[in-house]
Coordinates of C-alpha atoms in Angstrom, one line a residue:
Chain A
M907 CA 67.1 72.4 95.8
N908 CA 68.3 75.7 97.8
N909 CA 71.4 76.7 96.6
D910 CA 71.7 79.9 98.6
I911 CA 73.1 78.1 101.2
L912 CA 75.3 76.0 102.1
V913 CA 77.6 77.8 99.3
T914 CA 81.2 76.8 98.9
Q915 CA 84.2 78.9 98.4
E916 CA 88.3 78.5 98.9
I917 CA 90.0 80.1 100.9
G918 CA 92.8 81.3 99.3
S919 CA 96.0 79.6 98.0
F920 CA 96.0 76.8 95.6
R921 CA 99.6 74.7 94.2
K922 CA 100.8 76.1 91.5
P923 CA 101.2 75.1 88.1
Q924 CA 105.5 74.1 88.5
Y925 CA 105.9 75.8 85.0
L926 CA 104.8 79.3 87.4
S927 CA 106.4 77.9 90.4
S928 CA 109.7 76.6 89.3
V929 CA 110.4 80.8 87.7
F930 CA 108.2 83.1 90.1
R931 CA 111.0 84.2 92.1
K932 CA 113.6 84.1 88.7
T933 CA 111.2 86.2 86.0
S934 CA 109.8 89.1 85.6
G935 CA 107.8 91.5 83.6
P936 CA 105.6 90.4 80.7
E937 CA 106.9 87.0 80.0
L938 CA 105.8 86.3 84.5
S939 CA 102.8 87.9 84.3
R940 CA 101.8 85.5 80.9
L941 CA 102.4 82.9 83.6
K942 CA 100.4 84.3 86.4
E943 CA 97.3 84.3 83.9
K944 CA 97.2 81.4 82.5
A945 CA 97.7 79.5 86.4
T946 CA 94.8 81.6 86.8
L947 CA 92.9 80.9 84.0
E948 CA 93.6 76.7 84.3
T949 CA 92.9 77.4 87.9
L950 CA 90.0 78.5 87.5
E951 CA 88.7 76.0 85.2
L952 CA 89.3 73.9 87.7
F953 CA 87.7 75.2 90.7
N954 CA 85.1 75.2 88.3
R955 CA 85.0 72.7 87.2
A956 CA 85.0 71.2 91.2
G957 CA 81.7 73.6 91.6
L958 CA 82.9 75.9 93.7
D959 CA 80.3 78.7 94.4
N960 CA 83.0 81.2 95.5
I961 CA 86.9 80.7 93.6
G962 CA 88.5 83.2 96.0
V963 CA 90.8 84.5 92.8
A964 CA 91.6 81.4 91.2
G965 CA 94.7 80.2 94.2
E966 CA 97.0 83.2 94.6
M967 CA 98.5 82.7 91.8
Y968 CA 99.7 85.7 91.5
R969 CA 101.6 85.9 94.6
W970 CA 103.9 83.6 96.0
E971 CA 102.7 83.7 100.0
M972 CA 100.4 85.6 101.4
Y973 CA 103.5 87.2 103.7
E974 CA 105.9 88.1 101.8
H975 CA 104.3 89.0 98.8
V976 CA 102.8 92.1 100.8
A977 CA 106.1 92.9 102.6
A978 CA 107.4 92.6 99.6
S979 CA 105.5 95.8 98.5
L980 CA 105.8 98.2 101.1
E981 CA 109.1 100.0 102.0
G982 CA 110.8 100.2 105.0
I983 CA 110.7 96.3 105.2
E984 CA 114.3 94.1 104.5
F985 CA 114.6 90.7 104.3
F986 CA 117.3 88.0 105.3
G987 CA 115.9 84.8 104.3
P988 CA 113.6 82.5 105.1
V989 CA 112.3 81.2 108.1
R990 CA 111.0 77.8 109.3
S991 CA 106.8 77.4 110.1
F992 CA 107.2 73.4 109.9
D993 CA 109.2 70.7 108.8
N994 CA 111.0 71.9 105.5
R995 CA 108.3 74.8 105.2
Y996 CA 109.7 77.9 105.3
Y997 CA 108.1 81.8 104.8
R998 CA 110.7 84.9 103.9
K999 CA 110.1 87.3 107.1
G1000 CA 110.0 90.6 107.1
S1001 CA 112.7 93.0 109.1
V1002 CA 110.7 96.4 109.9
V1003 CA 113.4 98.7 110.2
S1004 CA 112.2 102.0 109.3
E1005 CA 108.9 103.0 108.5
I1006 CA 106.6 101.1 107.3
K1007 CA 104.9 103.6 103.6
R1008 CA 103.1 101.2 101.1
K1009 CA 104.9 101.4 97.3
N1010 CA 102.3 100.3 95.1
S1011 CA 99.2 98.3 95.1
F1012 CA 100.3 94.6 96.0
H1013 CA 96.9 93.3 94.9
D1014 CA 95.8 95.7 91.8
D1015 CA 96.3 93.2 88.9
E1016 CA 95.4 90.6 90.4
L1017 CA 91.4 90.9 91.4
T1018 CA 91.8 92.6 87.2
F1019 CA 92.5 89.8 85.4
I1020 CA 90.1 87.6 87.8
M1021 CA 86.8 90.0 87.4
N1022 CA 87.5 89.9 84.0
N1023 CA 88.1 86.6 83.1
A1024 CA 86.1 84.4 86.0
A1025 CA 82.0 84.2 86.3
R1026 CA 81.4 83.4 89.4
K1027 CA 81.7 84.5 93.4
I1028 CA 84.3 86.3 94.2
K1029 CA 87.0 86.8 97.6
L1030 CA 89.7 88.8 97.4
P1031 CA 91.7 87.3 100.2
I1032 CA 94.1 90.3 102.1
T1033 CA 96.9 89.4 104.7
G1034 CA 95.7 91.3 108.2
P1035 CA 97.8 93.6 109.9
Y1036 CA 98.0 92.3 113.0
T1037 CA 99.8 88.8 111.5
M1038 CA 101.4 91.6 109.2
A1039 CA 103.2 92.6 112.4
D1040 CA 103.3 89.0 114.6
W1041 CA 104.8 87.7 111.3
S1042 CA 107.5 90.3 111.5
F1043 CA 111.0 90.8 113.3
N1044 CA 109.8 94.6 114.8
E1045 CA 113.0 96.5 115.0
H1046 CA 111.9 99.7 114.8
Y1047 CA 108.6 100.6 116.0
K1048 CA 108.0 101.0 119.4
D1049 CA 105.5 98.4 120.4
K1050 CA 104.3 95.4 118.4
R1051 CA 100.5 97.5 118.4
E1052 CA 102.3 100.3 116.9
L1053 CA 103.2 98.6 114.0
A1054 CA 100.2 96.3 113.9
L1055 CA 98.7 99.6 113.2
A1056 CA 100.7 100.8 110.8
F1057 CA 99.4 97.8 109.4
A1058 CA 96.0 98.0 109.3
D1059 CA 96.8 102.1 107.5
I1060 CA 98.4 100.7 105.0
L1061 CA 95.3 98.0 104.2
N1062 CA 93.4 100.6 104.6
E1063 CA 94.5 102.2 101.6
E1064 CA 94.8 99.1 99.1
I1065 CA 91.8 97.7 100.6
R1066 CA 89.9 101.3 99.3
H1067 CA 91.8 101.5 96.2
L1068 CA 91.1 97.9 95.2
Y1069 CA 87.1 98.5 96.1
G1070 CA 87.5 101.7 93.9
I1071 CA 88.5 99.4 91.3
W1072 CA 85.7 96.6 91.4
S1073 CA 82.6 99.5 92.3
K1074 CA 83.6 100.7 89.1
S1075 CA 82.7 97.1 86.8
K1076 CA 80.6 95.4 89.6
S1077 CA 77.7 95.9 90.9
E1078 CA 78.1 92.9 93.4
V1079 CA 79.1 93.4 96.7
F1080 CA 83.1 92.8 97.4
E1081 CA 84.1 90.2 98.9
V1082 CA 87.0 90.6 101.9
Q1083 CA 88.8 88.4 103.4
I1084 CA 91.4 89.5 106.0
D1085 CA 93.7 87.1 106.3
E1086 CA 94.6 86.2 110.1
P1087 CA 95.8 83.1 110.9
A1088 CA 98.7 84.5 113.6
A1089 CA 94.0 86.1 115.6
T1090 CA 94.6 84.2 118.5
T1091 CA 98.3 82.9 118.8
H1092 CA 98.6 85.2 121.8
P1093 CA 95.2 85.3 124.2
S1094 CA 96.7 88.7 125.8
E1095 CA 96.6 89.9 122.5
M1096 CA 93.7 89.9 121.6
D1097 CA 91.8 93.1 122.1
L1098 CA 94.6 93.6 119.3
V1099 CA 93.6 91.9 116.5
V1100 CA 90.1 93.6 117.3
E1101 CA 92.0 96.9 117.3
S1102 CA 94.2 97.0 113.9
V1103 CA 91.2 94.7 112.0
N1104 CA 89.0 97.6 112.3
R1105 CA 91.0 100.0 111.8
S1106 CA 92.1 97.9 108.4
I1107 CA 88.4 98.1 107.1
E1108 CA 87.3 102.1 108.8
G1109 CA 85.3 103.6 106.7
I1110 CA 84.6 101.3 103.8
H1111 CA 81.2 100.8 103.1
G1112 CA 79.6 98.5 100.4
C1113 CA 82.1 94.8 100.8
E1114 CA 81.6 92.0 103.0
F1115 CA 84.1 91.8 105.3
S1116 CA 85.0 88.4 106.9
I1117 CA 88.2 87.2 108.9
H1118 CA 90.1 83.9 108.5
V1119 CA 91.7 82.1 111.4
C1120 CA 93.1 78.7 111.4
Y1121 CA 95.1 76.8 113.6
S1122 CA 94.1 78.5 116.9
T1123 CA 94.0 76.5 120.0
D1124 CA 90.7 78.4 121.2
Y1125 CA 88.3 80.0 119.0
R1126 CA 86.4 80.5 122.4
M1127 CA 88.8 83.9 122.6
L1128 CA 87.3 85.2 118.8
F1129 CA 84.0 84.4 119.2
E1130 CA 84.0 86.6 122.7
K1131 CA 85.4 89.7 120.4
G1132 CA 83.6 88.6 117.9
S1133 CA 80.8 91.9 118.6
E1134 CA 83.9 94.3 118.8
L1135 CA 84.8 92.6 115.2
K1136 CA 82.4 94.3 112.5
L1137 CA 82.8 92.2 110.0
H1138 CA 80.5 90.1 108.8
G1139 CA 81.4 86.4 108.6
Y1140 CA 83.9 84.0 109.5
N1141 CA 86.0 81.8 107.8
L1142 CA 87.8 79.4 109.9
E1143 CA 89.9 75.5 110.5
F1144 CA 88.1 72.8 112.2
A1145 CA 89.2 69.8 109.8
N1146 CA 92.7 68.9 110.9
R1147 CA 91.6 69.0 114.4
D1148 CA 88.6 66.3 113.4
T1149 CA 89.1 62.9 113.8
N1150 CA 88.6 61.1 110.6
E1151 CA 84.9 58.8 111.8
L1152 CA 81.9 58.1 109.8
G1153 CA 79.3 59.7 112.4
T1154 CA 77.4 63.3 113.8
G1155 CA 77.8 62.3 116.9
S1156 CA 79.6 65.1 118.9
E1157 CA 81.4 61.9 120.5
H1158 CA 82.9 62.0 116.0
R1159 CA 82.9 65.3 115.4
K1160 CA 84.5 66.4 118.1
A1161 CA 86.5 69.3 116.4
F1162 CA 82.8 71.4 115.6
A1163 CA 81.7 71.3 119.5
E1164 CA 83.3 74.8 119.3
L1165 CA 81.0 75.8 116.3
K1166 CA 78.3 75.7 120.1
D1167 CA 80.5 78.5 121.5
Y1168 CA 79.9 80.8 118.3
W1169 CA 76.3 79.9 118.4
D1170 CA 75.3 80.7 122.0
I1171 CA 78.3 84.3 122.2
D1172 CA 78.3 85.6 118.1
N1173 CA 75.4 84.7 115.9
T1174 CA 75.1 87.4 114.2
K1175 CA 78.5 86.5 111.2
F1176 CA 78.3 84.0 109.2
I1177 CA 80.1 81.3 109.8
G1178 CA 82.8 79.1 107.2
I1179 CA 83.6 76.1 108.5
G1180 CA 86.8 74.2 106.8
V1181 CA 85.8 70.5 106.5
T1182 CA 88.9 69.7 104.6
D1183 CA 92.3 68.8 106.4
V1184 CA 94.6 71.0 103.9
H1185 CA 97.6 69.0 105.5
V1186 CA 97.4 65.5 104.5
D1187 CA 96.8 63.8 101.1
Y1188 CA 93.5 61.7 102.3
I1189 CA 90.5 62.7 101.0
E1190 CA 88.2 63.0 102.6
P1191 CA 85.2 61.0 101.5
I1192 CA 81.5 62.8 100.7
Q1193 CA 79.9 60.8 103.8
L1194 CA 82.6 62.7 106.3
I1195 CA 82.0 65.5 104.7
E1196 CA 78.0 65.2 105.0
D1197 CA 78.1 64.3 108.6
R1198 CA 80.6 67.0 110.0
I1199 CA 78.2 70.4 107.6
R1200 CA 75.3 68.0 109.7
Y1201 CA 76.6 68.0 112.9
A1202 CA 77.1 72.2 111.9
I1203 CA 73.6 72.3 110.6
D1204 CA 72.4 70.7 113.9
A1205 CA 74.3 73.5 116.7
I1206 CA 74.0 76.2 114.6
Q1207 CA 70.8 76.0 113.5
D1208 CA 70.5 77.8 110.5
P1209 CA 71.8 76.8 107.5
A1210 CA 71.5 79.7 105.6
M1211 CA 74.8 80.8 108.1
I1212 CA 76.7 78.3 107.6
R1213 CA 79.9 78.8 104.4
V1214 CA 82.5 75.6 103.1
N1215 CA 85.3 75.7 103.0
P1216 CA 88.9 74.0 103.8
D1217 CA 90.9 74.6 106.4
C1218 CA 93.1 76.9 105.3
G1219 CA 94.9 77.8 101.4
L1220 CA 95.5 74.0 99.6
R1221 CA 98.7 74.7 98.1
T1222 CA 100.1 72.3 101.2
R1223 CA 98.6 69.4 98.5
S1224 CA 99.4 68.6 94.5
R1225 CA 96.6 70.0 92.1
D1226 CA 94.8 66.6 91.8
V1227 CA 94.3 66.7 95.8
G1228 CA 93.4 70.1 95.8
Y1229 CA 91.5 69.0 92.7
A1230 CA 89.6 65.8 94.7
K1231 CA 89.2 67.1 98.3
L1232 CA 87.1 70.4 96.4
K1233 CA 85.1 67.7 94.4
N1234 CA 84.1 66.0 97.5
M1235 CA 83.8 69.1 99.2
V1236 CA 81.4 70.4 97.1
D1237 CA 79.7 67.0 95.8
A1238 CA 79.1 66.1 99.8
V1239 CA 77.2 70.2 99.6
K1240 CA 75.2 69.2 97.1
Q1241 CA 73.4 65.9 98.5
I1242 CA 72.3 68.0 101.9
R1243 CA 71.2 70.8 99.4
K1244 CA 68.6 68.5 98.5
E1245 CA 67.1 68.1 101.5
Y1246 CA 66.3 72.1 101.5
Chain B
M243 CA 134.3 90.4 138.3
V244 CA 131.7 87.1 137.8
K245 CA 132.9 85.0 135.1
I246 CA 130.6 84.7 132.5
R247 CA 129.7 81.9 130.5
S248 CA 127.1 81.4 126.9
I249 CA 125.4 78.7 126.0
E250 CA 123.9 77.6 122.7
Y251 CA 121.1 75.1 122.2
G252 CA 118.4 74.0 120.5
L253 CA 117.2 73.6 116.7
Y254 CA 119.8 76.1 114.3
P255 CA 118.2 77.5 111.4
R256 CA 119.2 75.3 107.8
S257 CA 121.6 76.9 105.1
E258 CA 120.1 77.5 102.2
H259 CA 122.2 74.5 100.9
V260 CA 120.4 72.1 102.6
R261 CA 117.3 73.6 102.7
L262 CA 116.5 73.3 98.7
S263 CA 119.0 69.7 99.3
I264 CA 115.9 68.8 101.6
S265 CA 113.5 69.2 98.6
K266 CA 115.5 67.0 96.4
W267 CA 115.4 64.9 98.7
E268 CA 111.7 65.2 99.2
R269 CA 111.3 64.5 95.4
N270 CA 113.4 61.7 95.5
A271 CA 116.0 63.6 94.1
L272 CA 118.7 62.7 96.3
D273 CA 119.0 59.3 98.2
H274 CA 118.2 58.8 102.0
K275 CA 122.6 58.0 102.0
S276 CA 123.4 61.1 100.3
L277 CA 121.3 63.3 102.6
G278 CA 122.4 62.0 105.9
K279 CA 125.4 62.6 104.7
L280 CA 125.2 66.4 103.4
M281 CA 123.4 66.1 107.6
D282 CA 125.8 65.1 109.3
A283 CA 128.9 67.0 107.7
E284 CA 126.6 69.8 108.0
K285 CA 126.3 69.3 111.5
K286 CA 129.9 69.2 112.1
E287 CA 130.1 72.9 110.1
I288 CA 128.4 74.8 112.4
L289 CA 129.3 73.1 115.5
K290 CA 132.7 73.6 113.8
L291 CA 130.9 77.9 114.3
F292 CA 130.0 77.5 117.8
N293 CA 133.3 76.5 118.5
K294 CA 134.7 79.4 117.5
S295 CA 132.8 82.1 117.7
G296 CA 133.8 80.7 121.8
I297 CA 131.1 79.9 122.5
N298 CA 131.7 77.8 126.5
F299 CA 128.5 74.8 125.5
Y300 CA 126.4 74.3 122.6
T301 CA 124.6 71.5 121.4
D302 CA 124.2 69.6 118.0
P303 CA 122.3 72.1 116.5
L304 CA 119.4 68.8 115.3
I305 CA 118.6 70.4 111.5
N306 CA 117.6 66.4 111.1
W307 CA 115.0 66.5 114.0
Q308 CA 112.4 68.6 112.3
D309 CA 111.7 69.8 115.7
I310 CA 112.6 69.0 118.9
L311 CA 110.7 65.8 119.8
R312 CA 110.5 64.0 116.3
M313 CA 113.9 62.2 115.9
V314 CA 113.1 60.7 120.1
A315 CA 109.8 60.0 118.6
S316 CA 110.5 58.7 115.3
L317 CA 113.0 55.8 118.0
S318 CA 110.4 55.3 120.8
L319 CA 106.6 55.4 118.7
D320 CA 105.3 52.8 116.6
T321 CA 103.1 55.1 114.7
P322 CA 104.5 58.4 115.9
F323 CA 102.8 61.6 114.3
E324 CA 99.6 63.1 114.8
K325 CA 97.9 66.1 112.5
I326 CA 99.8 69.7 113.1
S327 CA 100.3 72.0 116.2
R328 CA 100.9 74.9 116.9
Y329 CA 103.7 75.2 119.1
R330 CA 103.8 78.3 121.8
E331 CA 103.0 81.5 120.6
T332 CA 104.4 81.3 117.5
N333 CA 104.2 80.6 114.1
T334 CA 106.0 77.8 114.3
F335 CA 104.8 74.3 114.5
Y336 CA 105.3 70.5 115.4
R337 CA 103.8 67.3 114.5
Q338 CA 102.2 66.5 118.0
P339 CA 103.3 63.1 118.4
L340 CA 100.8 60.0 118.3
V341 CA 101.4 57.9 122.4
E342 CA 98.7 54.2 121.2
S343 CA 101.3 52.4 123.3
Y344 CA 103.3 52.4 126.3
P345 CA 107.0 54.1 124.1
R346 CA 109.9 52.0 124.4
L347 CA 113.5 52.3 122.2
G348 CA 113.8 50.9 118.9
E349 CA 115.8 51.5 116.5
I350 CA 115.6 54.8 113.6
R351 CA 116.7 53.1 110.2
E352 CA 117.9 55.8 107.6
E353 CA 116.0 54.2 104.7
E354 CA 112.7 54.8 106.2
S355 CA 113.3 58.1 107.2
T356 CA 109.9 60.3 105.6
P357 CA 109.6 63.8 106.1
D358 CA 106.9 63.6 108.4
S359 CA 109.1 61.5 110.5
H360 CA 113.0 62.3 110.8
L361 CA 115.3 63.3 108.3
P362 CA 118.2 61.6 107.3
G363 CA 121.7 62.2 109.2
S364 CA 122.6 60.6 112.6
M365 CA 120.9 62.0 116.1
Y366 CA 123.6 63.5 117.4
V367 CA 126.8 64.1 115.8
S368 CA 129.3 65.2 118.5
D369 CA 132.6 67.5 117.9
N370 CA 133.4 65.5 121.5
S371 CA 134.6 68.6 122.9
D372 CA 133.8 69.9 126.4
H373 CA 131.8 72.1 124.9
Y374 CA 129.1 69.8 124.0
M375 CA 125.8 68.8 125.2
Y376 CA 123.2 66.5 123.7
F377 CA 120.0 67.6 123.7
L378 CA 116.8 65.9 125.4
P379 CA 114.0 67.3 124.6
G380 CA 111.8 67.7 128.9
I381 CA 110.0 64.4 129.9
E382 CA 107.1 67.2 130.9
S383 CA 106.9 68.3 127.8
F384 CA 107.2 65.8 125.8
V385 CA 103.9 64.2 127.2
S386 CA 102.5 67.6 127.4
M387 CA 102.8 68.0 123.4
S388 CA 101.7 64.7 122.4
F389 CA 98.2 63.2 122.1
L390 CA 97.8 60.5 124.6
S391 CA 95.4 57.5 123.5
P392 CA 93.3 57.7 126.8
E393 CA 93.5 53.6 127.4
L394 CA 97.1 54.6 128.6
N395 CA 98.2 56.0 131.5
R396 CA 100.1 58.8 131.5
E397 CA 102.0 58.6 134.6
R398 CA 103.5 55.1 132.8
V399 CA 104.1 57.0 129.7
M400 CA 106.5 59.8 131.1
D401 CA 108.4 56.7 133.2
S402 CA 108.7 54.5 130.0
F403 CA 110.2 57.9 128.5
L404 CA 112.6 58.1 131.7
E405 CA 113.8 54.7 130.8
I406 CA 114.4 55.7 127.4
Y407 CA 116.8 58.4 127.9
L408 CA 118.6 56.1 130.8
D409 CA 118.7 54.1 127.8
L410 CA 120.0 57.4 125.8
I411 CA 122.1 58.7 128.1
K412 CA 124.4 55.2 128.4
K413 CA 124.4 54.4 124.8
H414 CA 126.0 58.1 123.6
G415 CA 128.5 58.2 127.4
M416 CA 126.0 61.8 127.8
K417 CA 128.4 63.9 130.3
R418 CA 126.4 66.9 129.0
I419 CA 123.3 67.4 128.5
L420 CA 120.4 70.1 127.7
L421 CA 116.9 69.3 129.5
F422 CA 115.1 71.7 127.2
E423 CA 111.2 71.9 129.2
P424 CA 109.4 74.6 127.1
Y425 CA 105.5 72.9 128.3
P426 CA 106.5 72.0 131.6
D427 CA 103.9 70.5 133.6
S428 CA 104.7 68.6 137.0
H429 CA 107.7 68.4 139.4
F430 CA 107.6 64.9 137.6
Y431 CA 111.6 64.9 138.0
E432 CA 110.7 64.0 141.2
G433 CA 113.3 60.8 142.8
N434 CA 114.2 60.9 138.9
W435 CA 117.1 63.2 138.6
D436 CA 119.6 60.2 139.1
I437 CA 119.1 58.7 135.4
F438 CA 121.6 62.0 135.1
G439 CA 123.8 60.2 137.1
S440 CA 127.1 62.3 137.0
A441 CA 126.5 63.9 133.7
Q442 CA 126.9 68.3 134.1
V443 CA 122.6 69.5 133.7
F444 CA 122.2 72.8 131.8
Y445 CA 117.8 72.7 132.4
V446 CA 115.8 75.0 130.1
R447 CA 112.7 75.3 132.3
Y448 CA 110.0 78.3 131.2
G449 CA 107.7 79.7 133.9
L450 CA 109.8 79.2 136.8
T451 CA 108.4 79.8 140.1
E452 CA 110.1 78.8 143.0
G453 CA 108.2 75.5 144.2
S454 CA 107.8 74.7 140.6
F455 CA 110.3 71.9 139.9
S456 CA 111.7 69.4 141.7
E457 CA 115.8 70.1 142.7
R458 CA 118.3 68.2 142.0
K459 CA 120.0 66.6 144.6
D460 CA 123.4 64.1 144.9
S461 CA 124.3 64.1 141.4
G462 CA 125.6 65.7 138.6
P463 CA 126.6 70.0 138.8
F464 CA 123.4 71.4 138.1
S465 CA 122.5 74.7 136.1
L466 CA 118.6 76.1 135.8
I467 CA 118.4 78.4 133.8
A468 CA 115.6 81.4 133.7
S469 CA 114.0 82.2 130.2
N470 CA 113.6 85.7 131.2
E471 CA 114.5 88.5 134.4
K472 CA 112.3 87.8 136.4
E473 CA 112.6 83.8 136.8
F474 CA 116.7 84.4 137.4
D475 CA 116.2 84.4 141.6
V476 CA 115.0 81.4 141.2
A477 CA 117.1 79.5 139.0
A478 CA 120.1 81.3 141.1
R479 CA 117.9 79.5 144.5
H480 CA 118.2 76.1 143.0
S481 CA 121.5 75.6 141.1
E482 CA 124.3 76.1 141.1
V483 CA 125.5 78.4 138.3
P484 CA 122.4 79.9 137.0
G485 CA 120.9 80.7 133.7
I486 CA 119.2 83.3 132.2
A487 CA 117.9 84.4 128.0
L488 CA 119.5 87.7 127.3
M489 CA 118.7 87.4 123.8
N490 CA 116.3 87.5 121.8
S491 CA 116.2 84.8 119.3
Q492 CA 112.8 86.3 118.1
N493 CA 114.4 89.7 116.5
T494 CA 116.2 90.4 113.7
Y495 CA 118.1 93.2 115.6
L496 CA 121.8 92.0 117.0
E497 CA 122.6 92.8 120.7
N498 CA 125.4 94.3 121.9
P499 CA 127.6 91.9 123.2
E500 CA 128.8 94.9 126.4
K501 CA 125.5 95.4 127.0
L502 CA 124.6 91.7 127.4
R503 CA 127.9 91.3 129.3
K504 CA 126.7 94.0 131.5
S505 CA 123.4 93.0 132.3
A506 CA 124.5 90.0 133.4
T507 CA 127.5 91.3 135.5
K508 CA 124.5 93.3 137.5
M509 CA 122.2 90.7 137.9
S510 CA 124.4 88.1 139.5
S511 CA 126.4 90.8 141.6
S512 CA 123.1 92.1 142.7
L513 CA 122.3 88.2 143.8
K514 CA 126.6 87.6 145.1
L515 CA 127.6 85.3 142.8
D516 CA 130.2 84.3 141.0
E517 CA 129.2 83.4 137.5
I518 CA 126.2 82.7 135.5
F519 CA 125.4 81.4 132.4
V520 CA 124.0 84.0 129.1
T521 CA 121.8 82.4 126.7
H522 CA 118.9 83.4 124.3
T523 CA 115.5 83.6 124.6
E524 CA 114.0 80.4 122.2
Y525 CA 116.7 78.3 120.3
F526 CA 117.6 79.9 116.8
D527 CA 115.2 78.5 114.4
F528 CA 113.4 81.6 114.8
L529 CA 115.5 83.3 112.6
P530 CA 117.0 83.7 109.1
H531 CA 120.4 81.6 108.8
V532 CA 122.9 83.9 108.3
I533 CA 120.9 86.2 111.4
A534 CA 120.8 83.4 113.6
N535 CA 124.7 83.7 112.4
K536 CA 125.5 87.0 114.0
K537 CA 123.8 86.1 116.4
V538 CA 126.3 83.1 118.3
E539 CA 128.7 85.5 117.1
I540 CA 127.7 87.9 119.3
L541 CA 126.9 85.3 121.7
G542 CA 130.7 84.0 121.7
K543 CA 131.8 87.8 122.5
V544 CA 129.1 87.3 125.8
G545 CA 131.2 84.6 127.5
D546 CA 134.9 84.6 129.4

């Protein structure tokens, strides 16, 4: 069995235990830190039990939400209240009212704790500069480009700081996932996506950088810019748009057809494929996940280039459902690895 | 002197109280009936706010619709929803209606409400004033935003929605209708405008170009609302009173009402118009509730 192929990984967030979510905004100081640590250890145990190769940062127990966590660590951003994403799901969208500056590190406590407690591979997700700009109300900067580049400079500063912590005690490559769910929202702004993401990692060596994009209407526009993106891989959502029918034919795996574009256009980067939908409680059977992966292998022809993950963070599902989805994902990979 | 009148439409941001009440309901800590009553009461309060602000025309705030299609989809489709889809170039998503058979008008039962379908509460709460408009998603957009089973005929699906709309218009006695078309697709309304009868129709259609829509003739008052200044001349050519989206509903920046009035006056004067409607660039649900309330106050000062 070849364990170096089809690396299984988390994308980012996982549902917080109730004892943490119920007090996250009401408590602070040592008590909140204690609960974050407790939740991280429990989630780490859950990920280990599911069998993930890469545990990310154990479900982002230190972050309330991917945008707000960063924005709240900056000067120049005000919050006027939550904004709806869909149904009754909200996020706090900040208004940039003056020049943005980094007040403090936004991930060093989380990274330090996970480094001290995880035995498996770690991947640090960090919200990308373009998404930060796209999800902010801009009342200050001349235009979106100026704002995105300002965020890029801040992220560059943060990643350098985190890499400094990492390299003091770890010899492995530092894996960083730039979360850019907004990357393909505005097709006319793809150049800005490339420019801002590249600027956020400019001059930082010794890391493996990937980009996470989800719910895109067309990944092709991303792949077409791939050669300009100074990254090592993609981690993308596919399952949400796929059918739940079994089969490895293109008629069953319509959502994964874009993998052929990836292979034709930009096959120098690894690709993490979303094989389980984070927006439904339906637990995809092992066979269905296997079929999705087999289709991907057929399209890409090199299983070493493929990583396997949920579409996005699993925070929208209960911990039980999230675990069941991850377990089936890992079991599906184990089945396929036996053949290599 | 140009007469300026203001329009507010579409999904309005929920208050913290409503948001938390929905969360309670989702956890079965609040029953359908209680949430339905709360929704209707909240809608009435929002309508009062609109009215008090001086806005000339406004729709139901639709706080229980979840997205612009949800209530109509729940009302007309058997197994209404596919997966979530991105709404235009935004960070907002909607549940894609799943059209597996030809739509027909059904009933919404409050006890069957689920977070994935519609929420409890009335489809429309009217304040019975002359300012109130009924909101309907454009049929072109509805179909473009849905997943249609391949065996269905697209035109026939659209015709089915036309029948449903006709029934809804009669049932509610709609005198003023805001038809919202964020995904325009065809000349669908050609020959079909008569379903609106003598009702006054405000048609918000994105991407207006000459010939991009079918002209409304021989029926009630009609206003095309352009989503940006470049498209305003098209709206002006085809409306009794055209409209223009001048207030930014995707930024928390608070506009100066006098500046908006000046822009509206300048645009009308350049086309020798006596009247103009002014509205916002998208519905207000892209904003925090507190900012939307402030924008409503401002919009109220824009109209005469």
